[in-house]
Structures are given as C-alpha cells and as structure tokens.
Short mmCIF file of C-alpha atoms in Angstrom, two decimals:
data_model
loop_
_atom_site.label_atom_id
_atom_site.label_comp_id
_atom_site.label_asym_id
_atom_site.label_seq_id
_atom_site.Cartn_x
_atom_site.Cartn_y
_atom_site.Cartn_z
CA MET A 1 76.66 12.95 -40.47
CA THR A 2 77.56 11.43 -43.71
CA ALA A 3 78.39 7.96 -42.74
CA GLU A 4 80.13 6.78 -46.28
CA SER A 5 80.03 8.53 -49.82
CA GLY A 6 81.16 7.34 -53.11
CA TYR A 7 80.67 7.21 -56.77
CA ALA A 8 79.11 4.52 -59.08
CA GLN A 9 80.82 4.49 -62.15
CA LEU A 10 77.73 3.72 -65.14
CA GLY A 11 79.12 4.35 -68.37
CA ASP A 12 80.29 7.94 -68.81
CA LEU A 13 78.51 9.20 -65.53
CA ARG A 14 80.11 9.22 -62.28
CA MET A 15 77.29 9.39 -59.97
CA TYR A 16 77.73 10.29 -56.69
CA TYR A 17 75.72 8.74 -53.56
CA GLU A 18 75.92 8.67 -49.54
CA GLN A 19 74.74 6.22 -47.57
CA HIS A 20 73.39 7.13 -43.71
CA GLY A 21 72.41 5.33 -40.84
CA VAL A 22 72.39 1.32 -40.73
CA ARG A 23 70.42 -1.38 -42.02
CA ALA A 24 68.04 -2.96 -39.58
CA ASP A 25 67.58 -6.59 -39.60
CA GLY A 26 64.69 -7.37 -41.42
CA GLY A 27 64.27 -3.63 -42.64
CA GLU A 28 64.43 -2.12 -46.32
CA PRO A 29 66.95 0.58 -46.53
CA LEU A 30 65.31 4.13 -47.79
CA VAL A 31 66.53 5.55 -51.38
CA LEU A 32 65.95 9.54 -51.43
CA LEU A 33 65.88 10.98 -54.88
CA HIS A 34 65.87 14.84 -54.85
CA GLY A 35 64.18 17.32 -57.14
CA GLY A 36 65.55 19.52 -60.27
CA LEU A 37 68.44 22.12 -59.34
CA PHE A 38 68.44 20.36 -55.67
CA ASP A 39 71.08 17.57 -54.44
CA ILE A 40 70.98 15.45 -51.19
CA GLU A 41 71.97 18.34 -48.89
CA GLN A 42 69.70 20.92 -50.12
CA GLN A 43 66.77 18.64 -50.18
CA PHE A 44 67.31 16.07 -47.63
CA GLY A 45 69.71 17.71 -45.41
CA ALA A 46 67.05 18.47 -42.73
CA LEU A 47 65.43 15.38 -42.96
CA LEU A 48 68.52 12.73 -43.06
CA PRO A 49 68.93 12.66 -39.25
CA ARG A 50 65.72 11.25 -38.36
CA LEU A 51 65.11 9.16 -41.60
CA ALA A 52 68.09 7.19 -40.74
CA GLU A 53 67.47 6.85 -37.24
CA ASN A 54 66.65 3.06 -37.54
CA ARG A 55 67.26 2.57 -41.08
CA LEU A 56 69.85 2.73 -44.02
CA VAL A 57 69.62 5.47 -46.17
CA VAL A 58 70.96 5.69 -49.80
CA ALA A 59 70.87 9.03 -51.18
CA VAL A 60 72.18 9.89 -54.71
CA ASP A 61 72.79 13.02 -57.01
CA PHE A 62 71.14 12.83 -60.37
CA GLN A 63 73.15 13.51 -63.55
CA GLY A 64 74.12 16.79 -63.62
CA HIS A 65 73.47 17.54 -60.24
CA GLY A 66 75.12 18.41 -56.97
CA ARG A 67 78.74 16.19 -57.07
CA THR A 68 77.57 14.01 -60.31
CA ASN A 69 79.03 15.04 -63.71
CA ASP A 70 76.82 15.55 -66.54
CA ILE A 71 77.12 13.78 -69.83
CA ASP A 72 75.41 13.75 -73.29
CA ARG A 73 72.25 12.66 -72.31
CA PRO A 74 68.75 14.20 -72.02
CA PHE A 75 67.66 14.17 -68.68
CA GLY A 76 64.36 11.65 -68.59
CA SER A 77 62.73 9.21 -65.81
CA ALA A 78 63.58 5.85 -67.32
CA ALA A 79 67.62 7.06 -67.64
CA PHE A 80 67.33 8.38 -64.00
CA ALA A 81 65.89 4.96 -62.93
CA GLY A 82 68.25 2.78 -64.44
CA ASP A 83 71.30 5.07 -63.02
CA VAL A 84 69.55 4.70 -59.46
CA ILE A 85 69.16 0.76 -60.35
CA GLY A 86 73.09 0.97 -60.90
CA VAL A 87 73.64 2.25 -57.61
CA LEU A 88 71.58 -0.04 -56.05
CA ASP A 89 73.18 -2.75 -57.63
CA LEU A 90 76.68 -1.71 -56.84
CA LEU A 91 75.72 -1.64 -52.87
CA GLY A 92 73.49 -4.96 -53.28
CA ILE A 93 70.48 -3.63 -52.19
CA GLU A 94 67.74 -6.11 -54.09
CA ARG A 95 64.59 -3.74 -52.63
CA ALA A 96 63.82 -0.48 -50.94
CA ASP A 97 61.57 2.27 -49.94
CA VAL A 98 61.80 5.03 -52.10
CA PHE A 99 61.13 8.68 -51.52
CA GLY A 100 61.52 11.38 -54.45
CA PHE A 101 60.59 14.95 -54.74
CA SER A 102 59.49 16.56 -58.02
CA VAL A 103 62.09 15.24 -60.76
CA GLY A 104 63.02 12.83 -58.37
CA GLY A 105 59.17 11.51 -57.53
CA ALA A 106 58.98 11.12 -60.95
CA VAL A 107 62.12 8.73 -61.38
CA ALA A 108 60.41 7.38 -57.99
CA ILE A 109 57.10 6.51 -60.16
CA GLU A 110 59.27 5.35 -62.85
CA LEU A 111 61.15 2.49 -60.63
CA ALA A 112 57.74 1.63 -59.03
CA VAL A 113 55.83 1.19 -62.39
CA ARG A 114 58.65 -0.36 -64.62
CA HIS A 115 60.89 -2.07 -61.75
CA PRO A 116 57.92 -3.35 -59.25
CA ASP A 117 60.33 -5.95 -57.36
CA ARG A 118 62.87 -3.00 -56.34
CA VAL A 119 60.16 -0.84 -54.67
CA ARG A 120 58.82 -1.84 -51.39
CA ARG A 121 56.96 1.50 -50.69
CA LEU A 122 56.68 4.70 -52.25
CA VAL A 123 56.66 8.12 -51.55
CA ALA A 124 55.81 10.48 -54.24
CA SER A 125 56.24 13.80 -53.47
CA SER A 126 55.31 16.90 -55.25
CA VAL A 127 54.97 15.17 -58.44
CA SER A 128 52.41 14.61 -60.97
CA PHE A 129 52.04 11.61 -63.29
CA ARG A 130 50.66 13.39 -66.11
CA ALA A 131 51.39 16.62 -67.52
CA THR A 132 47.77 17.85 -67.00
CA GLY A 133 48.34 17.40 -62.76
CA MET A 134 50.43 20.80 -63.13
CA ARG A 135 48.98 24.19 -62.48
CA GLY A 136 48.91 25.71 -65.99
CA HIS A 137 51.17 25.66 -69.00
CA ASP A 138 52.71 28.61 -67.64
CA ASN A 139 54.98 26.51 -65.13
CA ALA A 140 56.52 24.51 -67.94
CA ASP A 141 57.33 27.58 -69.74
CA ALA A 142 58.80 29.53 -66.95
CA VAL A 143 60.92 26.25 -66.15
CA GLY A 144 61.86 26.12 -69.59
CA SER A 145 63.22 29.48 -69.65
CA MET A 146 65.07 29.65 -66.63
CA THR A 147 68.53 31.30 -66.93
CA VAL A 148 71.56 31.52 -64.97
CA ASP A 149 70.98 35.21 -63.86
CA MET A 150 67.40 34.04 -62.90
CA ILE A 151 69.09 32.06 -60.28
CA ALA A 152 72.06 34.15 -59.20
CA GLY A 153 72.96 34.47 -55.63
CA THR A 154 70.58 31.69 -54.56
CA PRO A 155 71.38 28.52 -52.61
CA MET A 156 70.84 26.39 -55.89
CA GLU A 157 73.44 28.63 -57.82
CA GLN A 158 75.77 28.36 -54.53
CA SER A 159 75.85 24.81 -54.06
CA TYR A 160 75.88 23.89 -57.75
CA LEU A 161 79.55 26.36 -57.92
CA ALA A 162 80.69 24.45 -54.97
CA LYS A 163 79.89 20.95 -55.51
CA SER A 164 79.84 20.45 -59.24
CA PRO A 165 82.63 18.51 -61.01
CA HIS A 166 82.28 21.32 -63.66
CA PRO A 167 81.27 24.50 -61.80
CA ASP A 168 81.04 27.10 -64.09
CA ARG A 169 78.10 29.30 -65.44
CA ASP A 170 77.92 27.48 -68.99
CA HIS A 171 77.69 24.27 -67.44
CA LEU A 172 74.69 25.50 -65.23
CA GLN A 173 72.91 27.13 -68.01
CA ARG A 174 73.11 23.59 -69.47
CA LEU A 175 71.58 21.94 -66.66
CA LEU A 176 68.88 24.66 -66.70
CA ASP A 177 68.44 24.00 -70.36
CA LYS A 178 68.00 19.96 -69.80
CA LEU A 179 65.65 20.70 -66.88
CA GLY A 180 63.44 23.08 -69.05
CA ALA A 181 63.29 19.96 -71.38
CA THR A 182 61.57 17.46 -68.84
CA TYR A 183 58.85 19.52 -68.31
CA THR A 184 58.10 19.67 -72.10
CA GLY A 185 58.45 16.15 -73.00
CA GLY A 186 61.51 14.18 -70.85
CA PHE A 187 59.09 12.50 -68.36
CA PRO A 188 56.59 10.31 -69.39
CA ASP A 189 52.60 10.44 -68.79
CA TRP A 190 51.94 7.64 -67.09
CA THR A 191 48.54 5.69 -67.89
CA GLU A 192 46.03 5.05 -65.33
CA ASP A 193 46.59 1.77 -65.51
CA ASP A 194 50.10 2.59 -64.87
CA ILE A 195 49.44 4.02 -61.82
CA ARG A 196 46.64 1.47 -60.39
CA GLY A 197 49.19 -1.30 -61.12
CA ILE A 198 51.77 0.13 -58.83
CA ALA A 199 52.50 -2.80 -56.32
CA ALA A 200 54.00 -0.62 -53.50
CA PRO A 201 51.89 1.22 -50.84
CA THR A 202 52.39 4.85 -51.83
CA LEU A 203 52.25 7.82 -49.53
CA ILE A 204 51.69 11.15 -52.28
CA THR A 205 52.77 14.35 -50.53
CA VAL A 206 51.92 18.00 -52.16
CA GLY A 207 51.95 21.45 -50.62
CA ASP A 208 48.76 23.49 -50.97
CA ALA A 209 50.40 26.01 -53.15
CA ASP A 210 52.57 23.47 -55.24
CA MET A 211 52.68 23.15 -58.63
CA VAL A 212 50.76 20.12 -58.80
CA SER A 213 47.19 20.79 -58.28
CA LEU A 214 45.69 19.05 -55.40
CA ASP A 215 42.77 17.74 -57.72
CA HIS A 216 45.62 16.02 -59.23
CA ALA A 217 46.96 14.53 -55.68
CA VAL A 218 43.52 13.02 -54.87
CA GLU A 219 43.12 11.59 -58.17
CA PHE A 220 46.38 9.91 -57.87
CA LEU A 221 45.33 9.13 -54.44
CA ARG A 222 42.12 7.37 -56.04
CA LEU A 223 44.13 5.44 -58.56
CA ARG A 224 46.25 4.17 -55.25
CA GLY A 225 42.95 2.76 -53.84
CA GLY A 226 42.41 5.65 -51.57
CA ASP A 227 39.59 8.41 -50.99
CA VAL A 228 37.33 5.83 -49.14
CA ASN A 229 35.35 5.50 -45.60
CA GLY A 230 38.57 3.99 -43.87
CA ASP A 231 35.86 3.27 -40.77
CA PHE A 232 33.57 1.02 -42.60
CA ASP A 233 36.21 -0.08 -45.78
CA GLY A 234 39.36 -0.19 -43.80
CA LEU A 235 42.23 2.09 -44.24
CA PRO A 236 44.05 1.64 -47.66
CA ALA A 237 47.54 1.07 -48.06
CA SER A 238 48.13 4.48 -49.86
CA GLN A 239 47.80 7.56 -48.51
CA LEU A 240 47.80 12.05 -48.96
CA ALA A 241 49.28 14.15 -47.19
CA VAL A 242 48.69 18.07 -47.98
CA PHE A 243 51.10 20.42 -46.17
CA PRO A 244 49.96 23.60 -45.53
CA GLY A 245 51.66 27.19 -46.50
CA THR A 246 53.89 24.89 -48.78
CA THR A 247 55.06 25.93 -51.90
CA HIS A 248 56.91 23.67 -54.82
CA PHE A 249 60.18 24.66 -54.17
CA PHE A 250 59.60 24.43 -50.63
CA GLY A 251 57.55 21.37 -50.33
CA LEU A 252 59.69 19.49 -48.10
CA ALA A 253 61.02 22.50 -45.90
CA HIS A 254 58.42 22.05 -42.94
CA THR A 255 60.52 19.41 -41.31
CA GLU A 256 58.44 17.99 -38.45
CA LEU A 257 55.16 18.09 -40.97
CA VAL A 258 57.25 15.76 -43.38
CA LEU A 259 58.58 13.43 -40.82
CA ALA A 260 55.13 13.24 -39.25
CA ALA A 261 53.97 11.81 -42.48
CA VAL A 262 56.78 10.01 -44.18
CA LEU A 263 57.88 7.94 -40.72
CA PRO A 264 54.51 6.54 -39.89
CA PHE A 265 54.32 5.08 -43.53
CA LEU A 266 57.80 4.02 -44.00
CA ASP A 267 57.28 2.12 -40.73
CA ALA A 268 53.39 0.71 -40.92
CA GLN A 269 52.60 -2.97 -40.92
CA GLU A 270 51.67 -4.07 -44.43
CA ALA A 271 47.96 -4.32 -43.57
CA GLY A 272 45.58 -1.91 -42.14
CA PRO A 273 43.21 -2.06 -39.18
CA ALA A 274 40.26 -3.58 -39.51
CA ALA A 275 37.33 -2.00 -40.97
CA ILE A 276 34.24 -1.12 -38.60
CA ASP A 277 31.10 -3.80 -39.25
CA PRO A 278 27.93 -1.31 -39.09
CA ASP A 279 26.38 -3.67 -36.82
CA GLY A 280 29.36 -2.96 -34.26
CA ALA A 281 31.65 -5.79 -34.97
CA SER A 282 34.63 -5.35 -36.24
CA ALA A 283 34.97 -6.83 -39.97
#
C-alpha cells in the first residue's frame, strides 16, 4: 500500500523512505523507525494499513538496511537522527510523532532529547535509555558476535539480499558487525535528566520476555512522570504497555495489541482526565 517512495541524498547516503496515507488537517505526521536487521516492511508492514488510515506516515530504511546503502560511517543514534531530520526537511515536515523500535527507538529518544521541537509524541519500543537496562551482558556479546551463517535462511537475510543496493554476504556481515558495535558503545546512555526533560508525551512499550528488563521499563516510565495513582493524581501524559508472550525480535508481532496501545496514545488529547478529589468532586 505504498503511496509514494523515494530517496533522500544526504551526502554519500542515499536514504530510502516511504509515505503512506494522507496528512489530516491539523494532524501531525507519524515517523516510523525500524530496528536493527529489519526494514520498513519487516518491522511495520502489518501495522502500516491501520497507522496510515487517518494520518500521513513516513517510514525510512536506516543506513545499510533495506534499500538504503551503507557508507563509511559507524552506526550511532546522533548520525541516524540527523539522517531522519534530513528526510523530514526534504519532505517539508517540521514536527511529527515518532515511533521507533529497538535501534529505531534509540534514534527516537535521541530526536526527542536533542531535537525536541521536531517531536510531538514519542513511542519508544523495546529500547533502554542506558546499557544497564538490558538483560545481562550476554545480550550485547551475542549481537556483537553474529555472523551471516547464524541468520542464513531467515527472513532478515532474504530481505537483505532482495532489497539491498549491495546484496552480498560480505556487506551483510559488515552490517552485523556495525550493529554489534552499537551494543558496545554505538548508542549513548542518556542521563536521567535527559529523559525527564523530554517534552513529548511518551509511550513506552516492551515485551514481557524482552531484551529490555521490565524494571528498566518502569524506571523509564517514572522518569517520564508515570507510575502514579491516576484516580487521584490524574493520568500522566506518558504511558507504559507490556505485551504478553513477547520477545525482543517479535516485539511488534502481536499487531492488534500494538495498535490497541499506540493508536489511542497518538490520538489522545494533550490533557488527561481530571483527577478525582478524595471528597468526591473532580479535581
């Protein structure tokens, strides 16, 4: 259901993007940022029809992923965020809602922290804001040691070979090596003040068997003003959704669960319901 696709020439990077749906009057576009080893279709293909029903959706393939070429540059949240801004500038989009998963979630956080004027609402899925939010160091070691033989025959390998501007195993291994480096220092630890200072209301999503720990997801929520008694304190602007029976790589696979959490959050009014006064009146 691609409405339009194209490339943004950003120096040596030829970044692929798609636009779906139509921009509603007064509505903000939604930007989709996929995870490592994924691309637009693999990560968001099942979600796109509903996400684009009443809004313009812009999705990108990151450096070295999908239809975007690789360049002589390490992966990193600041570089990837700059690429996203380059695409938004090309399309004349000043501000958008941003929905990022895993690596894309880290880029979404970077946009919200460093470029707050460009982000209205933030959906940060299966991503930690610091390395200790991941379940043990074995995760990073496993990602860092991945080889093309380990993903042979998987949809990720097949999609890469079908779409990449350089569809060979050597370039795929370089992609795996660069992704491994991101888990050992390529993406920063944001400070608690960075997370508290995000202006955009935030929806945090995580699988109950994710690489990101549930404790960390709750800490993330608390730094965003959540984990309160909403009946008496009012509903906070930021929310947490935990998807049952969900691992990291399949973090968005339960389509109806994801849409049930994401769509109301994107469509919500800026102010939450009034709190209940202990004496029985609305606060």
